[in-house]
Amino acid sequence: MTSNADLIARRNRTIGPYSPLFYAEPLQFVSAKGVWFTEANGDRYLDGYNNVPHVGHANDRVVRALSEQAALLNVHTRYLNERVVDYSERLLSTFRPGLDRVFFGNSGSEANELALRIARQLTGSTGVIVSDYSYHGTTITLAQMTTGLKTREPLGAHVRTLRIPDLDSDPRPEAEVLAEALASLDASIASLQEGGFGVSASLFDPLFSTEGMPRVPAGLVAGIVDRVRAAGGMVIADEVQSGFGRTGSHMWGHDYAGMEPDLVTMGKPMGNGHPMSAVVTSEDVLDRFGSRNEFFNTFAGNPVSAAVGEAVLLEMEAEALMPRAQELGGQALARFRELASQHGDFVRTAKGTGLFLGLDFAVDGVPAPHLAKQVVEAMKARRVLISRIGRDESVLKVRPPLAFGAAELPILLDALEASLAEVRV
Amino acid sequence: MTSNADLIARRNRTIGPYSPLFYAEPLQFVSAKGVWFTEANGDRYLDGYNNVPHVGHANDRVVRALSEQAALLNVHTRYLNERVVDYSERLLSTFRPGLDRVFFGNSGSEANELALRIARQLTGSTGVIVSDYSYHGTTITLAQMTTGLKTREPLGAHVRTLRIPDLDSDPRPEAEVLAEALASLDASIASLQEGGFGVSASLFDPLFSTEGMPRVPAGLVAGIVDRVRAAGGMVIADEVQSGFGRTGSHMWGHDYAGMEPDLVTMGKPMGNGHPMSAVVTSEDVLDRFGSRNEFFNTFAGNPVSAAVGEAVLLEMEAEALMPRAQELGGQALARFRELASQHGDFVRTAKGTGLFLGLDFAVDGVPAPHLAKQVVEAMKARRVLISRIGRDESVLKVRPPLAFGAAELPILLDALEASLAEVRV
């Protein structure tokens, strides 16, 4: 293995110094299996962060499906191909009735682009509502509605943002918090209509992951959906983070959040790292878009991607990953709550559902990202990988592969307990 | 295997009836190896069309690299990863000096989006020049500049199109044809500037593949580049079709065409079917974009994609695919020219370079797409797959995997000769 310094120098001369790296001292892994990474010297790190290797790094079933199908046939969908139909049927069977058609793509960006493109065409409007701290992809259109990381593009004139309230940090009564958020949305919709943009779509992650998993008022999601529909817009659920059983209780984040979207986009965990994504929608929407556009995506829905996607669903079922996430996530959340209460001087609250958990760091009501960062580095020193989310980057992000097991949970929790004990406010 | 009728019915109920299929009676393959597809009944078809399986369907080296790396490690570039640096160095070594940095993506659409996004930011302009019969991808921004297939979106107000002249069908003197095209471009640039859009970029396939491989006047490409640069714009070469040795004489279409682009985009053949793409540019451009944007693409540049991309380059070298394409392509073109002259009543001319060849069908100077279609179907009846391109869909498109060999060439040429002999004008 090349030394980190040499490799970073070569990396800077090829993909450049701006391509982000985790940690003050980056990590270089040579292999990974299940929920464990291995460094060249044999040191192992527990993966408490990555959601892309959903059913586990280098999962046997997925690697076998990938290898066997790649050795057999990999071609676009302009020839008939049973594999893509088998997979489509299996994927769609996980959705409620009415969400029964699928467009495939190669990345979450492609899925969100297509959902927005469909919404623009079908509504004849361009206005979009997103959260004021969110991220949905890398394209020009998506950069114009990026609020959760630095982009050179200003917010598009046709974009309005909604601050997602968090009852964990907002002391006001729930009804007041809800009313304020919906009044702000009403004003945004009115402003889009006055500006001549109209409302084409709302685009939200049903879990509000990037936002830091706020505890939202009851009725907020339903209120958004009703208002967007009433304004003629379509509702897009971005399931790139919240889907595929992440919540433990529901296969899809929109079902967890009790919303009924017109379009559902998905990516990251779908192929366990193989580049693939999808937009799921209704027959009516597919007909209205499909009949008016020659739409074709070369790599999308190829039999290798279909075989891989199918293997992910089969593995989730065979290993009962969703119920396991619910059980382990429940245990983890209970311990997170204990830790939050033990460290009430700098932890505001425990957050999350299923295998997506957080600890919100604040001192005297002021977000404390520097302390959250300390804990992320302290966890790394204990060879457990986690990260941070939220507008202040003050919420610990614990979002391991769904293959995370009962044997690993104590390792993560004990490391967290020890790392929190080191924090000096 | 499911019957075609049953499979089409299931396909219609999942990915929908608009997802395009080749041929009046579509084909269903169960496997492919090298340049041959196999149907369930054992019938084999020679692939004279697909450029994605560049080094051959189910190529052993590529499948091995894919399988081995997927079993070892597949993760994003936020941890250090030597594989992506090795591959980047190898890929960049095929470019002229000054094109020495790379951004990875997952599809040609993502690559063209990023190139346009970079050009917009660095020039502060939005205007784009494309050909009036071209296709660069599926996103909203790219749909607004799609001229070569049906999209619901009108051409963007910031988009101007250039008709690419073809000396094979334009009887006027070359200098006159050139002057007209450049005058049209000058008018477009002036119009973009008057409209307040300015010029951010030109986006062309250096081979003008979708346009039907026109024989362009000497000086056209240089004239475009000079004018776009003088107007403050950046020059993007879309190498999704023309790259990776397709021309036989040059690794990259822009070198074949004698142009020096600021940004080069590539996709389809890059991963032999594995979803991957890239934008290659200069250090200066990378610095100016990278320093101002948090840019990250989850799947892009993962070690599996890097291993696959590397295997494609190694296989090209080991099998000398580029010189072979030049030799076989030269032989093929000679025979295409003979056939064109034998069938002068409906074939205007033979076209192409390397392993990208065409026959331009016209009767009394009028494009004859119906005859070209007859030949495509007649080739299929002889179990050889080809297609059509060009604004009139009147140019036969023969663009096999670069792994096409000396043994296969006579099969394709004999089938073409026999199919042409059946044409009744």
PDB file of N, CA, C and O in Angstrom, chain A residues 326-369:
ATOM      1  N   GLN A 326     -35.253  -2.522  13.200  1.00  0.00           N
ATOM      2  CA  GLN A 326     -36.200  -1.973  14.168  1.00  0.00           C
ATOM      3  C   GLN A 326     -35.810  -2.386  15.592  1.00  0.00           C
ATOM      4  O   GLN A 326     -35.793  -1.561  16.502  1.00  0.00           O
ATOM      5  N   GLU A 327     -35.462  -3.664  15.744  1.00  0.00           N
ATOM      6  CA  GLU A 327     -35.134  -4.159  17.083  1.00  0.00           C
ATOM      7  C   GLU A 327     -33.834  -3.525  17.596  1.00  0.00           C
ATOM      8  O   GLU A 327     -33.789  -2.962  18.692  1.00  0.00           O
ATOM      9  N   LEU A 328     -32.794  -3.624  16.775  1.00  0.00           N
ATOM     10  CA  LEU A 328     -31.507  -3.072  17.213  1.00  0.00           C
ATOM     11  C   LEU A 328     -31.568  -1.557  17.344  1.00  0.00           C
ATOM     12  O   LEU A 328     -30.978  -0.975  18.258  1.00  0.00           O
ATOM     13  N   GLY A 329     -32.288  -0.939  16.414  1.00  0.00           N
ATOM     14  CA  GLY A 329     -32.425   0.512  16.479  1.00  0.00           C
ATOM     15  C   GLY A 329     -33.132   0.946  17.749  1.00  0.00           C
ATOM     16  O   GLY A 329     -32.766   1.955  18.373  1.00  0.00           O
ATOM     17  N   GLY A 330     -34.138   0.172  18.152  1.00  0.00           N
ATOM     18  CA  GLY A 330     -34.839   0.476  19.390  1.00  0.00           C
ATOM     19  C   GLY A 330     -33.919   0.373  20.604  1.00  0.00           C
ATOM     20  O   GLY A 330     -33.901   1.250  21.475  1.00  0.00           O
ATOM     21  N   GLN A 331     -33.104  -0.710  20.611  1.00  0.00           N
ATOM     22  CA  GLN A 331     -32.129  -0.862  21.707  1.00  0.00           C
ATOM     23  C   GLN A 331     -31.134   0.299  21.705  1.00  0.00           C
ATOM     24  O   GLN A 331     -30.802   0.865  22.757  1.00  0.00           O
ATOM     25  N   ALA A 332     -30.670   0.624  20.513  1.00  0.00           N
ATOM     26  CA  ALA A 332     -29.675   1.690  20.401  1.00  0.00           C
ATOM     27  C   ALA A 332     -30.259   3.023  20.853  1.00  0.00           C
ATOM     28  O   ALA A 332     -29.615   3.779  21.592  1.00  0.00           O
ATOM     29  N   LEU A 333     -31.486   3.298  20.434  1.00  0.00           N
ATOM     30  CA  LEU A 333     -32.099   4.578  20.792  1.00  0.00           C
ATOM     31  C   LEU A 333     -32.276   4.689  22.310  1.00  0.00           C
ATOM     32  O   LEU A 333     -32.051   5.767  22.897  1.00  0.00           O
ATOM     33  N   ALA A 334     -32.646   3.579  22.951  1.00  0.00           N
ATOM     34  CA  ALA A 334     -32.784   3.597  24.418  1.00  0.00           C
ATOM     35  C   ALA A 334     -31.449   3.988  25.061  1.00  0.00           C
ATOM     36  O   ALA A 334     -31.394   4.823  25.976  1.00  0.00           O
ATOM     37  N   ARG A 335     -30.360   3.408  24.580  1.00  0.00           N
ATOM     38  CA  ARG A 335     -29.036   3.719  25.131  1.00  0.00           C
ATOM     39  C   ARG A 335     -28.633   5.156  24.787  1.00  0.00           C
ATOM     40  O   ARG A 335     -28.050   5.858  25.618  1.00  0.00           O
ATOM     41  N   PHE A 336     -28.952   5.593  23.557  1.00  0.00           N
ATOM     42  CA  PHE A 336     -28.677   6.989  23.171  1.00  0.00           C
ATOM     43  C   PHE A 336     -29.391   7.934  24.140  1.00  0.00           C
ATOM     44  O   PHE A 336     -28.850   8.970  24.536  1.00  0.00           O
ATOM     45  N   ARG A 337     -30.609   7.563  24.524  1.00  0.00           N
ATOM     46  CA  ARG A 337     -31.378   8.440  25.432  1.00  0.00           C
ATOM     47  C   ARG A 337     -30.731   8.489  26.806  1.00  0.00           C
ATOM     48  O   ARG A 337     -30.654   9.563  27.434  1.00  0.00           O
ATOM     49  N   GLU A 338     -30.252   7.327  27.264  1.00  0.00           N
ATOM     50  CA  GLU A 338     -29.542   7.313  28.551  1.00  0.00           C
ATOM     51  C   GLU A 338     -28.312   8.217  28.477  1.00  0.00           C
ATOM     52  O   GLU A 338     -28.050   9.015  29.388  1.00  0.00           O
ATOM     53  N   LEU A 339     -27.571   8.057  27.384  1.00  0.00           N
ATOM     54  CA  LEU A 339     -26.344   8.855  27.229  1.00  0.00           C
ATOM     55  C   LEU A 339     -26.683  10.345  27.151  1.00  0.00           C
ATOM     56  O   LEU A 339     -25.973  11.186  27.718  1.00  0.00           O
ATOM     57  N   ALA A 340     -27.751  10.670  26.458  1.00  0.00           N
ATOM     58  CA  ALA A 340     -28.168  12.080  26.359  1.00  0.00           C
ATOM     59  C   ALA A 340     -28.482  12.627  27.743  1.00  0.00           C
ATOM     60  O   ALA A 340     -28.105  13.760  28.075  1.00  0.00           O
ATOM     61  N   SER A 341     -29.141  11.820  28.528  1.00  0.00           N
ATOM     62  CA  SER A 341     -29.520  12.354  29.845  1.00  0.00           C
ATOM     63  C   SER A 341     -28.304  12.415  30.777  1.00  0.00           C
ATOM     64  O   SER A 341     -28.170  13.346  31.571  1.00  0.00           O
ATOM     65  N   GLN A 342     -27.364  11.448  30.651  1.00  0.00           N
ATOM     66  CA  GLN A 342     -26.115  11.519  31.437  1.00  0.00           C
ATOM     67  C   GLN A 342     -25.288  12.757  31.091  1.00  0.00           C
ATOM     68  O   GLN A 342     -24.559  13.281  31.919  1.00  0.00           O
ATOM     69  N   HIS A 343     -25.356  13.166  29.805  1.00  0.00           N
ATOM     70  CA  HIS A 343     -24.513  14.277  29.337  1.00  0.00           C
ATOM     71  C   HIS A 343     -25.359  15.487  28.966  1.00  0.00           C
ATOM     72  O   HIS A 343     -25.119  16.151  27.953  1.00  0.00           O
ATOM     73  N   GLY A 344     -26.335  15.742  29.817  1.00  0.00           N
ATOM     74  CA  GLY A 344     -27.272  16.830  29.546  1.00  0.00           C
ATOM     75  C   GLY A 344     -26.602  18.189  29.443  1.00  0.00           C
ATOM     76  O   GLY A 344     -27.174  19.134  28.888  1.00  0.00           O
ATOM     77  N   ASP A 345     -25.371  18.307  29.914  1.00  0.00           N
ATOM     78  CA  ASP A 345     -24.674  19.593  29.806  1.00  0.00           C
ATOM     79  C   ASP A 345     -24.279  19.918  28.371  1.00  0.00           C
ATOM     80  O   ASP A 345     -24.097  21.084  28.033  1.00  0.00           O
ATOM     81  N   PHE A 346     -24.134  18.889  27.525  1.00  0.00           N
ATOM     82  CA  PHE A 346     -23.810  19.201  26.115  1.00  0.00           C
ATOM     83  C   PHE A 346     -24.614  18.386  25.095  1.00  0.00           C
ATOM     84  O   PHE A 346     -24.477  18.605  23.891  1.00  0.00           O
ATOM     85  N   VAL A 347     -25.426  17.454  25.544  1.00  0.00           N
ATOM     86  CA  VAL A 347     -26.293  16.736  24.602  1.00  0.00           C
ATOM     87  C   VAL A 347     -27.734  17.142  24.855  1.00  0.00           C
ATOM     88  O   VAL A 347     -28.246  16.984  25.966  1.00  0.00           O
ATOM     89  N   ARG A 348     -28.374  17.680  23.827  1.00  0.00           N
ATOM     90  CA  ARG A 348     -29.737  18.155  23.990  1.00  0.00           C
ATOM     91  C   ARG A 348     -30.700  16.982  23.990  1.00  0.00           C
ATOM     92  O   ARG A 348     -31.584  16.912  24.818  1.00  0.00           O
ATOM     93  N   THR A 349     -30.503  16.080  23.020  1.00  0.00           N
ATOM     94  CA  THR A 349     -31.459  14.980  22.906  1.00  0.00           C
ATOM     95  C   THR A 349     -30.920  13.884  21.987  1.00  0.00           C
ATOM     96  O   THR A 349     -29.994  14.124  21.208  1.00  0.00           O
ATOM     97  N   ALA A 350     -31.522  12.726  22.138  1.00  0.00           N
ATOM     98  CA  ALA A 350     -31.269  11.631  21.189  1.00  0.00           C
ATOM     99  C   ALA A 350     -32.318  11.711  20.095  1.00  0.00           C
ATOM    100  O   ALA A 350     -33.449  12.117  20.343  1.00  0.00           O
ATOM    101  N   LYS A 351     -31.927  11.314  18.893  1.00  0.00           N
ATOM    102  CA  LYS A 351     -32.813  11.430  17.734  1.00  0.00           C
ATOM    103  C   LYS A 351     -32.800  10.145  16.931  1.00  0.00           C
ATOM    104  O   LYS A 351     -31.861   9.353  17.034  1.00  0.00           O
ATOM    105  N   GLY A 352     -33.821   9.988  16.085  1.00  0.00           N
ATOM    106  CA  GLY A 352     -33.729   8.942  15.085  1.00  0.00           C
ATOM    107  C   GLY A 352     -34.777   7.871  15.160  1.00  0.00           C
ATOM    108  O   GLY A 352     -35.661   7.885  16.025  1.00  0.00           O
ATOM    109  N   THR A 353     -34.649   6.959  14.216  1.00  0.00           N
ATOM    110  CA  THR A 353     -35.550   5.821  14.082  1.00  0.00           C
ATOM    111  C   THR A 353     -34.815   4.719  13.346  1.00  0.00           C
ATOM    112  O   THR A 353     -33.989   5.003  12.481  1.00  0.00           O
ATOM    113  N   GLY A 354     -35.137   3.473  13.682  1.00  0.00           N
ATOM    114  CA  GLY A 354     -34.487   2.351  13.017  1.00  0.00           C
ATOM    115  C   GLY A 354     -32.989   2.496  13.155  1.00  0.00           C
ATOM    116  O   GLY A 354     -32.479   2.864  14.217  1.00  0.00           O
ATOM    117  N   LEU A 355     -32.269   2.248  12.052  1.00  0.00           N
ATOM    118  CA  LEU A 355     -30.816   2.365  12.120  1.00  0.00           C
ATOM    119  C   LEU A 355     -30.332   3.708  11.571  1.00  0.00           C
ATOM    120  O   LEU A 355     -29.364   3.782  10.814  1.00  0.00           O
ATOM    121  N   PHE A 356     -31.019   4.766  11.945  1.00  0.00           N
ATOM    122  CA  PHE A 356     -30.585   6.129  11.630  1.00  0.00           C
ATOM    123  C   PHE A 356     -30.747   6.924  12.917  1.00  0.00           C
ATOM    124  O   PHE A 356     -31.849   7.332  13.279  1.00  0.00           O
ATOM    125  N   LEU A 357     -29.655   7.098  13.634  1.00  0.00           N
ATOM    126  CA  LEU A 357     -29.715   7.668  14.978  1.00  0.00           C
ATOM    127  C   LEU A 357     -28.791   8.858  15.098  1.00  0.00           C
ATOM    128  O   LEU A 357     -27.789   8.974  14.376  1.00  0.00           O
ATOM    129  N   GLY A 358     -29.127   9.730  16.054  1.00  0.00           N
ATOM    130  CA  GLY A 358     -28.293  10.907  16.272  1.00  0.00           C
ATOM    131  C   GLY A 358     -28.297  11.345  17.716  1.00  0.00           C
ATOM    132  O   GLY A 358     -29.148  10.933  18.510  1.00  0.00           O
ATOM    133  N   LEU A 359     -27.309  12.162  18.027  1.00  0.00           N
ATOM    134  CA  LEU A 359     -27.274  12.859  19.317  1.00  0.00           C
ATOM    135  C   LEU A 359     -27.053  14.321  18.984  1.00  0.00           C
ATOM    136  O   LEU A 359     -26.095  14.673  18.284  1.00  0.00           O
ATOM    137  N   ASP A 360     -27.941  15.154  19.494  1.00  0.00           N
ATOM    138  CA  ASP A 360     -27.930  16.585  19.165  1.00  0.00           C
ATOM    139  C   ASP A 360     -27.104  17.315  20.230  1.00  0.00           C
ATOM    140  O   ASP A 360     -27.491  17.357  21.401  1.00  0.00           O
ATOM    141  N   PHE A 361     -25.977  17.878  19.819  1.00  0.00           N
ATOM    142  CA  PHE A 361     -25.064  18.527  20.761  1.00  0.00           C
ATOM    143  C   PHE A 361     -25.360  20.018  20.888  1.00  0.00           C
ATOM    144  O   PHE A 361     -25.367  20.753  19.891  1.00  0.00           O
ATOM    145  N   ALA A 362     -25.572  20.479  22.111  1.00  0.00           N
ATOM    146  CA  ALA A 362     -25.787  21.910  22.352  1.00  0.00           C
ATOM    147  C   ALA A 362     -25.396  22.211  23.796  1.00  0.00           C
ATOM    148  O   ALA A 362     -25.596  21.381  24.689  1.00  0.00           O
ATOM    149  N   VAL A 363     -24.826  23.384  23.985  1.00  0.00           N
ATOM    150  CA  VAL A 363     -24.457  23.830  25.335  1.00  0.00           C
ATOM    151  C   VAL A 363     -25.263  25.099  25.636  1.00  0.00           C
ATOM    152  O   VAL A 363     -25.188  26.072  24.868  1.00  0.00           O
ATOM    153  N   ASP A 364     -26.039  25.052  26.700  1.00  0.00           N
ATOM    154  CA  ASP A 364     -26.912  26.178  27.040  1.00  0.00           C
ATOM    155  C   ASP A 364     -27.778  26.593  25.850  1.00  0.00           C
ATOM    156  O   ASP A 364     -27.949  27.784  25.570  1.00  0.00           O
ATOM    157  N   GLY A 365     -28.296  25.591  25.150  1.00  0.00           N
ATOM    158  CA  GLY A 365     -29.190  25.868  24.018  1.00  0.00           C
ATOM    159  C   GLY A 365     -28.495  26.289  22.744  1.00  0.00           C
ATOM    160  O   GLY A 365     -29.147  26.508  21.728  1.00  0.00           O
ATOM    161  N   VAL A 366     -27.162  26.377  22.764  1.00  0.00           N
ATOM    162  CA  VAL A 366     -26.420  26.790  21.563  1.00  0.00           C
ATOM    163  C   VAL A 366     -25.777  25.545  20.930  1.00  0.00           C
ATOM    164  O   VAL A 366     -25.052  24.818  21.606  1.00  0.00           O
ATOM    165  N   PRO A 367     -26.048  25.319  19.647  1.00  0.00           N
ATOM    166  CA  PRO A 367     -25.482  24.143  18.978  1.00  0.00           C
ATOM    167  C   PRO A 367     -23.967  24.065  19.167  1.00  0.00           C
ATOM    168  O   PRO A 367     -23.280  25.089  19.125  1.00  0.00           O
ATOM    169  N   ALA A 368     -23.454  22.842  19.344  1.00  0.00           N
ATOM    170  CA  ALA A 368     -22.039  22.663  19.682  1.00  0.00           C
ATOM    171  C   ALA A 368     -21.350  21.722  18.695  1.00  0.00           C
ATOM    172  O   ALA A 368     -20.993  20.593  19.031  1.00  0.00           O
ATOM    173  N   PRO A 369     -21.180  22.214  17.450  1.00  0.00           N
ATOM    174  CA  PRO A 369     -20.567  21.349  16.429  1.00  0.00           C
ATOM    175  C   PRO A 369     -19.151  20.909  16.787  1.00  0.00           C
ATOM    176  O   PRO A 369     -18.747  19.798  16.427  1.00  0.00           O
TER     177      PRO A 369
END
